[in-house]
Short mmCIF file of C-alpha atoms and ligand atoms in Angstrom, two decimals:
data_model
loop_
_atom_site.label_atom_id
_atom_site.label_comp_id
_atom_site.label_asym_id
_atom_site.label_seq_id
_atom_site.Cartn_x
_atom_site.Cartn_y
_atom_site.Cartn_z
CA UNK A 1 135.87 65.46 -113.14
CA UNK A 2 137.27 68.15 -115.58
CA UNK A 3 135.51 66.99 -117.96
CA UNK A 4 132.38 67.43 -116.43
CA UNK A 5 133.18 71.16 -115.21
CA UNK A 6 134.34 71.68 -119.24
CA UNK A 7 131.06 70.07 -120.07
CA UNK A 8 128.75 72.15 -117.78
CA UNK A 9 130.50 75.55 -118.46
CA UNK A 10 129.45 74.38 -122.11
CA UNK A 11 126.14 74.11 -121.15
CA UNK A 12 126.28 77.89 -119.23
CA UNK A 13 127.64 79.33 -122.42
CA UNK A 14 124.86 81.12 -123.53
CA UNK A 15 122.92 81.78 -120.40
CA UNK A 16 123.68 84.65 -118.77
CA UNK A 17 125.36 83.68 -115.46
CA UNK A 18 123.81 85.57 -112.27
CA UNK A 19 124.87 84.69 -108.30
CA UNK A 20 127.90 84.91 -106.37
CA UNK A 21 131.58 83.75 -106.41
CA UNK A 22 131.73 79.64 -106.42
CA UNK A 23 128.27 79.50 -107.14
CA UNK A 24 126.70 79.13 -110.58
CA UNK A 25 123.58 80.53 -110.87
CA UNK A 26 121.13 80.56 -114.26
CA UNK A 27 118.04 82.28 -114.31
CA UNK A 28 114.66 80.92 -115.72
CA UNK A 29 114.97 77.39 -117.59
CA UNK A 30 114.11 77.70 -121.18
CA UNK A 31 111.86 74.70 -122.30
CA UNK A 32 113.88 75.11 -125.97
CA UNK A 33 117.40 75.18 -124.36
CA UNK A 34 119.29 72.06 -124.14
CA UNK A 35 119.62 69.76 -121.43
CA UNK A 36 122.08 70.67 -118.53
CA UNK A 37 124.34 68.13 -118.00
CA UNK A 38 125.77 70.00 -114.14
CA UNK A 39 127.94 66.77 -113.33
CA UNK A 40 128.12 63.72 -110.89
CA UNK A 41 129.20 62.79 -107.97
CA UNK A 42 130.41 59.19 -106.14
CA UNK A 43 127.94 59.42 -103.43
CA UNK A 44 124.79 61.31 -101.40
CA UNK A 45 124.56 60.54 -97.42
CA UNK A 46 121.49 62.12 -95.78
CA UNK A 47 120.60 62.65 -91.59
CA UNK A 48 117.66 63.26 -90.91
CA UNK A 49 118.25 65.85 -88.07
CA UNK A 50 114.94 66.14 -87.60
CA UNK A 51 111.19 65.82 -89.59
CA UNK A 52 108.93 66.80 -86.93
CA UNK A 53 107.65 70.11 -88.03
CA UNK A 54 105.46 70.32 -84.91
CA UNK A 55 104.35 67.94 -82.45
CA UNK A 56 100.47 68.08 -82.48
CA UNK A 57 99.21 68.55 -86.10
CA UNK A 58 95.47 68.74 -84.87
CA UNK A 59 96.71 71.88 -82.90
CA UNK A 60 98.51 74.10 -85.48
CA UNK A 61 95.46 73.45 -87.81
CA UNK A 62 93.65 74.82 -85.50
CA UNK A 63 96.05 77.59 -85.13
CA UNK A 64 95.19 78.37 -88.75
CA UNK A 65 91.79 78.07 -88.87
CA UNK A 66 91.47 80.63 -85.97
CA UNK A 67 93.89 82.81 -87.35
CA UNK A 68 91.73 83.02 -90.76
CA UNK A 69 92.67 80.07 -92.63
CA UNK A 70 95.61 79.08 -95.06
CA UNK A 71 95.43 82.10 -97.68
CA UNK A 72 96.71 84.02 -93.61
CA UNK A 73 100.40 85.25 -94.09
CA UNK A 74 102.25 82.75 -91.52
CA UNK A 75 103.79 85.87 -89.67
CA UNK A 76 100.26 87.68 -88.60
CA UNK A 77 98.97 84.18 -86.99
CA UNK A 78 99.73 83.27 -83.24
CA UNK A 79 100.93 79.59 -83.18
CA UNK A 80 100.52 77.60 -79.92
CA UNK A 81 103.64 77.93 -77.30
CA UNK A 82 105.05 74.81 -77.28
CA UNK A 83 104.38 73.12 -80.60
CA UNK A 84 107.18 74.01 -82.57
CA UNK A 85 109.60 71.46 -83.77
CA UNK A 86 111.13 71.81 -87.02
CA UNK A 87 112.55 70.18 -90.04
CA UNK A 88 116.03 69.84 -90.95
CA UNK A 89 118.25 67.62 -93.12
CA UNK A 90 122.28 67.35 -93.50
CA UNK A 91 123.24 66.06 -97.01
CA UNK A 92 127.05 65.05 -97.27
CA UNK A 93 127.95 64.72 -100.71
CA UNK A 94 130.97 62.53 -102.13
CA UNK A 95 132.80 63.63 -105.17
CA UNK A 96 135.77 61.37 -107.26
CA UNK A 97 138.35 62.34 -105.29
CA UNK A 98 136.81 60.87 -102.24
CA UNK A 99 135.92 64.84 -101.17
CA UNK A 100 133.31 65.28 -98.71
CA UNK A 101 131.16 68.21 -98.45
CA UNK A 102 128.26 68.57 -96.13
CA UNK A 103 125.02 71.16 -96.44
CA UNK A 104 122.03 71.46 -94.39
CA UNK A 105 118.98 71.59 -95.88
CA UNK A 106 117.21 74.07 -93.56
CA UNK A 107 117.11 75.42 -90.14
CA UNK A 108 113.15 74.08 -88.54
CA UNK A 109 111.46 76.11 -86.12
CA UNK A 110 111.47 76.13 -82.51
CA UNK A 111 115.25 77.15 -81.55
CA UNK A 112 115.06 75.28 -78.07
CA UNK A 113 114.08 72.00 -80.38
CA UNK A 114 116.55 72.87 -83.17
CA UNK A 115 119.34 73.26 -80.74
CA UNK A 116 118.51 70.09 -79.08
CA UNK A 117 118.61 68.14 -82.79
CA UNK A 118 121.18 69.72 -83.82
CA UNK A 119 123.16 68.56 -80.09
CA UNK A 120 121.85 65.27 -81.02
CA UNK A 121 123.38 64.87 -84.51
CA UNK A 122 126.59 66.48 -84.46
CA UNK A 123 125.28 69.58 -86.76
CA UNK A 124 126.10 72.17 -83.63
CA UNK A 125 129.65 71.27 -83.75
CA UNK A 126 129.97 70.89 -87.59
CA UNK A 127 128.74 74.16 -87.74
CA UNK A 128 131.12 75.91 -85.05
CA UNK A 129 133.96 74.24 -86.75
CA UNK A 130 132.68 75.30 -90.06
CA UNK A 131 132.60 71.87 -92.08
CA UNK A 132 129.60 72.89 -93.30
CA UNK A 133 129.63 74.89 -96.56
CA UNK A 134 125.77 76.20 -96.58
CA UNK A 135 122.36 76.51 -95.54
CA UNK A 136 119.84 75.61 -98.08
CA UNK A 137 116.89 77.21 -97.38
CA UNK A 138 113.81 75.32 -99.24
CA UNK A 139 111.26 77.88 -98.27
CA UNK A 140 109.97 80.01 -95.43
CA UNK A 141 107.42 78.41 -93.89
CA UNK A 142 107.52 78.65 -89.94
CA UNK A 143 109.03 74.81 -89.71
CA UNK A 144 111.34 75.33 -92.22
CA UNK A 145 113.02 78.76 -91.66
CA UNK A 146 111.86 80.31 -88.42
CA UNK A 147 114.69 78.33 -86.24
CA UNK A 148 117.18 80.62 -87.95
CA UNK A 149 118.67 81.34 -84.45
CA UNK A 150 119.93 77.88 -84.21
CA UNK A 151 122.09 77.81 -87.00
CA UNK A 152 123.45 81.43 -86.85
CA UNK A 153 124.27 81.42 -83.39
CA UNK A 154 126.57 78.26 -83.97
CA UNK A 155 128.16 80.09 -87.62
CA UNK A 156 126.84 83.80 -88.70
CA UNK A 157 128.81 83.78 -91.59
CA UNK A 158 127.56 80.42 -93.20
CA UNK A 159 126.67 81.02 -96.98
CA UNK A 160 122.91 81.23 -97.17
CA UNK A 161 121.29 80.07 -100.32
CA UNK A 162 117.12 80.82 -100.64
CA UNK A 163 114.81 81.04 -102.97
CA UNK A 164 114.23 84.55 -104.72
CA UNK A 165 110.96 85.15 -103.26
CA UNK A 166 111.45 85.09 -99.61
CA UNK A 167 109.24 87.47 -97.70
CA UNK A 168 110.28 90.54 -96.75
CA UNK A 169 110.14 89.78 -92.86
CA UNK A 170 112.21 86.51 -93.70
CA UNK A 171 115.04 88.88 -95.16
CA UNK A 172 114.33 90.76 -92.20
CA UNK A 173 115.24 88.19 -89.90
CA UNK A 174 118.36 86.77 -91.38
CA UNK A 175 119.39 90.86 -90.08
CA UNK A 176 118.13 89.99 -87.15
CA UNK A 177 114.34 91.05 -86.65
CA UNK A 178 112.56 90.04 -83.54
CA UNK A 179 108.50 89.03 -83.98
CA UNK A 180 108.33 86.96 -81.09
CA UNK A 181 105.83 89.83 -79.37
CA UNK A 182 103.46 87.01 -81.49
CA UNK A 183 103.45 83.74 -80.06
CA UNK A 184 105.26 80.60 -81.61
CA UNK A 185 106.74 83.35 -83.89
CA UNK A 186 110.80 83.22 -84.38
CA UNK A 187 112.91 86.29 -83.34
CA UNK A 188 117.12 85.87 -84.58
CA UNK A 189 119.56 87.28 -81.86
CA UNK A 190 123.00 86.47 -84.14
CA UNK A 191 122.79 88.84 -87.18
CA UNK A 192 124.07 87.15 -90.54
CA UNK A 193 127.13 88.19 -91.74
CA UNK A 194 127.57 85.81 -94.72
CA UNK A 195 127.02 85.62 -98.26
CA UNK A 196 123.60 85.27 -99.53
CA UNK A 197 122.54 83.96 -102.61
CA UNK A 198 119.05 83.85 -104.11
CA UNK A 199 117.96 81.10 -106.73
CA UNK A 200 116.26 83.07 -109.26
CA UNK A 201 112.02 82.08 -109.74
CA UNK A 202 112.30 79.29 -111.95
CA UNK A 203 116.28 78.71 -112.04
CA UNK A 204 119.09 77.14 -110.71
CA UNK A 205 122.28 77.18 -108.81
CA UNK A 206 125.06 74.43 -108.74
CA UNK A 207 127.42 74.87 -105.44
CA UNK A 208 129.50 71.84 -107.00
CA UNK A 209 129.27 69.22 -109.39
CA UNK A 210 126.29 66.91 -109.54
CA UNK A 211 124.19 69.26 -106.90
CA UNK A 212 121.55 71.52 -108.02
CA UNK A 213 119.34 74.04 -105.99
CA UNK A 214 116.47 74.46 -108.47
CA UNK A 215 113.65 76.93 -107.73
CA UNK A 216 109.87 76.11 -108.71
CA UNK A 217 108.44 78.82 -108.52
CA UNK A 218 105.09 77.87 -107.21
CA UNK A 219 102.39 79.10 -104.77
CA UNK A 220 102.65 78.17 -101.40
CA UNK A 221 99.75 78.64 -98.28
CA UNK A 222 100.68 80.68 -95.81
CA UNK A 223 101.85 83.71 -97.80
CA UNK A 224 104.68 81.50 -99.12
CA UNK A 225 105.36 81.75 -102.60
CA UNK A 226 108.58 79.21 -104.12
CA UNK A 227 110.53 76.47 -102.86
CA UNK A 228 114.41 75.48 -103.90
CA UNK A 229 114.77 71.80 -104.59
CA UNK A 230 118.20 69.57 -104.22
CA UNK A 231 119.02 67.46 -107.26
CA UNK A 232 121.57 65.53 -107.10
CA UNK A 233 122.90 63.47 -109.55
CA UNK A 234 125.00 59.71 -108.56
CA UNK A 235 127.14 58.25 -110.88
CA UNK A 236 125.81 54.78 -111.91
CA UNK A 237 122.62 55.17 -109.94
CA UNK A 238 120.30 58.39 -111.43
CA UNK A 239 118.57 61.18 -109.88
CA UNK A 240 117.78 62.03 -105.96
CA UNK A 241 115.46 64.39 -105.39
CA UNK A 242 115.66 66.25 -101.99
CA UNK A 243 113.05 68.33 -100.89
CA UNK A 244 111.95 70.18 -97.46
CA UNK A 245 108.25 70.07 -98.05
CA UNK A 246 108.00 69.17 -101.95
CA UNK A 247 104.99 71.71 -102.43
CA UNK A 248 104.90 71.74 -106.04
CA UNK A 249 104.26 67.92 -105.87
CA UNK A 250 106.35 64.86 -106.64
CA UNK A 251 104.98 64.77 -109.96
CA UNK A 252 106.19 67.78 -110.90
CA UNK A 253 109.65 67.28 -109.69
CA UNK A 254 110.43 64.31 -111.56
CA UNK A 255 109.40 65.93 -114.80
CA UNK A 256 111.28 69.11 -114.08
CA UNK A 257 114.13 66.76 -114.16
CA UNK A 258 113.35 64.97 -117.56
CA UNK A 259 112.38 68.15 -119.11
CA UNK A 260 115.49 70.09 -117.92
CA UNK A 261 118.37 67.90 -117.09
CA UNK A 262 120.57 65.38 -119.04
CA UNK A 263 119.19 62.35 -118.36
CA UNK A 264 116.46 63.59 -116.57
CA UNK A 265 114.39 60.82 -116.93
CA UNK A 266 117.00 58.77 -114.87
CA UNK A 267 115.32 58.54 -111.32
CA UNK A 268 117.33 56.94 -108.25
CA UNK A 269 115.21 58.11 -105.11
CA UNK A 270 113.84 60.98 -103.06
CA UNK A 271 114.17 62.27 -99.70
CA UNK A 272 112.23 64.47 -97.24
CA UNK A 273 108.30 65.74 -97.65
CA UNK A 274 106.44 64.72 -100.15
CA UNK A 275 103.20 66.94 -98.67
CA UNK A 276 100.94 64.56 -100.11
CA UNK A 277 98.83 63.48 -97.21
CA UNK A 278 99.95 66.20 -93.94
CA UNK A 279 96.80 65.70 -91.92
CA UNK A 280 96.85 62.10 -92.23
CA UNK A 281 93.34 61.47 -94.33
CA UNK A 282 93.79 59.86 -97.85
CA UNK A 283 92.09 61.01 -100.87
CA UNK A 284 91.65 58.73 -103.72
CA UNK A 285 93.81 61.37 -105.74
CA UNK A 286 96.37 60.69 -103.71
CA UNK A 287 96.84 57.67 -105.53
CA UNK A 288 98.53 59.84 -108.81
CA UNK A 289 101.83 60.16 -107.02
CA UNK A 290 101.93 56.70 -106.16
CA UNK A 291 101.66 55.91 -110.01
CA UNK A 292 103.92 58.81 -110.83
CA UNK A 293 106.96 57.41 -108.24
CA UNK A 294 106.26 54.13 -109.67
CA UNK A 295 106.31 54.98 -113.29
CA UNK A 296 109.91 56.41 -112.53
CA UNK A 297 111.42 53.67 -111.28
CA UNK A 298 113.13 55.24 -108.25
CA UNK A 299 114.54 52.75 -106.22
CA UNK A 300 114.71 54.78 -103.12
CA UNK A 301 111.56 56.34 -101.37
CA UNK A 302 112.80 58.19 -98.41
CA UNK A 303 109.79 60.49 -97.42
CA UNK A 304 108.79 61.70 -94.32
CA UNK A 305 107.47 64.64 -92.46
CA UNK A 306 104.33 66.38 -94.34
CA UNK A 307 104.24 63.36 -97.16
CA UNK A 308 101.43 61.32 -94.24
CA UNK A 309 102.01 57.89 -93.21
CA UNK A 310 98.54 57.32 -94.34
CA UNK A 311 100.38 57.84 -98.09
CA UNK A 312 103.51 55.79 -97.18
CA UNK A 313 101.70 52.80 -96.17
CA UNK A 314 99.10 52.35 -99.44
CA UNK A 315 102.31 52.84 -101.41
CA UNK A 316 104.47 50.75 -99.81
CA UNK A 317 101.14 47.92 -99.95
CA UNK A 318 101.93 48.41 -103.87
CA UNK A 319 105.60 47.89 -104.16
CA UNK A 320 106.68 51.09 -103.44
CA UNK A 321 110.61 51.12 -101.85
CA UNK A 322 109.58 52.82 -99.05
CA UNK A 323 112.76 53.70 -96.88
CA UNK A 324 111.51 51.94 -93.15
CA UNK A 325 112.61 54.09 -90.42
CA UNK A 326 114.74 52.79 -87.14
CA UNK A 327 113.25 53.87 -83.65
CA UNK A 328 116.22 56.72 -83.33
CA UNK A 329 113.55 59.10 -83.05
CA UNK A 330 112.88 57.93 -79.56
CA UNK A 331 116.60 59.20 -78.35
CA UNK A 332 114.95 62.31 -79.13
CA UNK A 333 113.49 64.50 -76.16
CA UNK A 334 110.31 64.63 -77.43
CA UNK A 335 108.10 62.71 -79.38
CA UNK A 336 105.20 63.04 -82.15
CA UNK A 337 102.08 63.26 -80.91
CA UNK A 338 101.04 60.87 -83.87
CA UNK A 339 105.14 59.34 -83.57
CA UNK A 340 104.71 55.15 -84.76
CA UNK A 341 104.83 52.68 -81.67
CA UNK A 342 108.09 50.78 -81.11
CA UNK A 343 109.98 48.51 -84.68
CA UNK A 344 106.33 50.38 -86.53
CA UNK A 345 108.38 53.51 -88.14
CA UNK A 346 107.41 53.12 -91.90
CA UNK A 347 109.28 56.04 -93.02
CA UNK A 348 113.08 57.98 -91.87
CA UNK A 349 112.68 59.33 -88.55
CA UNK A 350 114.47 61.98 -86.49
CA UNK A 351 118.43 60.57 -86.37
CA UNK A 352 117.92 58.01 -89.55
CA UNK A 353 120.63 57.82 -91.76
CA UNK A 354 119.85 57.17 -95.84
CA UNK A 355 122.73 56.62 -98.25
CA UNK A 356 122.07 57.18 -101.77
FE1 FE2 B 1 107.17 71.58 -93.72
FE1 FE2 B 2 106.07 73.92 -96.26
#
């Protein structure tokens, strides 16, 4: 354990060290630099609180469309009452001395449906009691970020970690902005009173050893620009990649890894979107990431939410390990328009567990 702090405060030396107190942050990754060895740890638990970003895809696509299409900044367009769901993910991370330390990996959408997953999976009392040490915030999109409310009103002083380029009116509402005058649009009654960190465009912050919150700093639709993605590394196994909509693409996060981190090339699994194949329609493209996955040798394929079943079934047909899903997303109050009938769940549903 010490030697792994002594060897990643080695690897800092250099770098000029940005962020907040307990937090290491660097700022852009340097192709030239050497690889960052930021530590291990024993084990990586995952819950999925909840992957449904909405209920009827057919109906916030049309949403878009309406509202001018996907280059539309998500706050100007009026999303259907109703639809909102959300995603959501607690990660509980083990270190050597048998430590446990739990994050969630964002907040979803609609408040009444976050409060109700978070009521279903114990994250509304870990949060009151405040055994959770922080809110990851991937990106901003509406499923992602707009359910604010249900965290905050459970802990307001939760550390908040996001990446640099938030939109303005997503600052705004961590304060406690109200745009619900627009339908399906998110409105935060419990002001944050926390700390805040932002992962600089292209950087990286470690909360701990063997997790780190690494911002691509890529293009996003919606008026979304960057998303922070969870690496963490588990002793004896490799690398697990956790993402909240993986828009960059799969691809590029496994190379980010072998180009910037020691042993990088050391894949173990993935969780969470993929967004390969949202609107359920293949593309012969599409088959790329199933090569790329394979060509990593991850033993551990836990996708869901905007990575398309249509995806998860041609790669599971070609060996992929595909993490099946249980039929806990039926103790749920709602379901899917599109949800898998009864023992069909390919991938982790709403109250899966994974253990990495
Ligand atoms: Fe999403
Ligand atoms: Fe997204």
């Amino acid at each position: 354990m010490e030697a792994n702090r002594r060897a990643f405060l080695k690897t800092l030396a250099g770098a000029s060290v940005v962020g907040m107190s307990g937090l290491f942050c660097l700022p852009e990754l340097q192709a030239s630099a050497p690889k960052l060895d930021f530590g291990e740890v024993r084990g990586l638990t995952i819950k999925c609180v909840s992957e449904v970003g909405w209920f009827d895809t057919e109906m916030i696509a049309n949403d878009v469309r309406r509202a001018g299409g996907p280059s539309m900044n998500q706050y100007d367009i009026p999303f259907a009452p109703d639809n909102a769901g959300g995603y959501s993910a607690l990660l509980t991370v083990e270190d050597f001395e048998g430590g446990k330390t739990s994050y969630l990996l964002d907040t979803g959408w609609s408040t009444a449906w976050m409060d109700h997953a978070f009521a279903k999976s114990g994250v509304d009392e870990m949060l009151r009691n405040r055994t959770i040490a922080g809110l990851i915030i991937s990106h901003d999109h509406n499923d992602h970020f707009w359910g604010l409310e249900s965290t905050l009103k459970n802990d307001p002083g939760i550390p908040i970690i996001f990446p640099a380029t938030l939109q303005e009116k997503s600052l705004r509402l961590l304060d406690g902005a109200d745009y619900s005058a627009l339908s399906g649009n998110p409105r935060n009654s419990f002001p944050h009173t926390g700390p805040r960190t932002a992962v600089p465009a292209g950087g990286m912050c470690v909360p701990q050893l063997g997790v780190a919150i690494a911002m691509l700093d890529v293009d996003i639709p919606l008026g979304v620009r960057g998303e922070n993605v969870v690496y963490v590394k588990v002793r004896d196994k490799g690398y697990v990649i956790v993402t909240g909509c993986g828009h960059p693409g799969i691809g590029r996060l496994i190379d980010h890894a072998a180009a910037n981190f020691l042993d990088g090339g050391r894949m173990y699994g993935c969780y969470g979107g993929l967004h390969i194949a949202p609107l359920e329609k293949w593309h012969p493209e599409m088959q790329g990431s199933i090569d790329k996955i394979q060509a990593s040798g991850m033993r551990k394929v836990a996708c869901n939410h905007c990575t398309g079943r249509v995806w998860a079934r041609r790669a599971q047909e070609q060996g992929v390990p595909v993490v099946p899903g249980t039929d806990g997303f039926r103790a749920y109050d709602r379901l899917a328009k599109n949800a898998p009938d009864t023992g069909a769940n390919l991938y982790v549903g709403n109250g899966d567990l994974v253990v990495f």
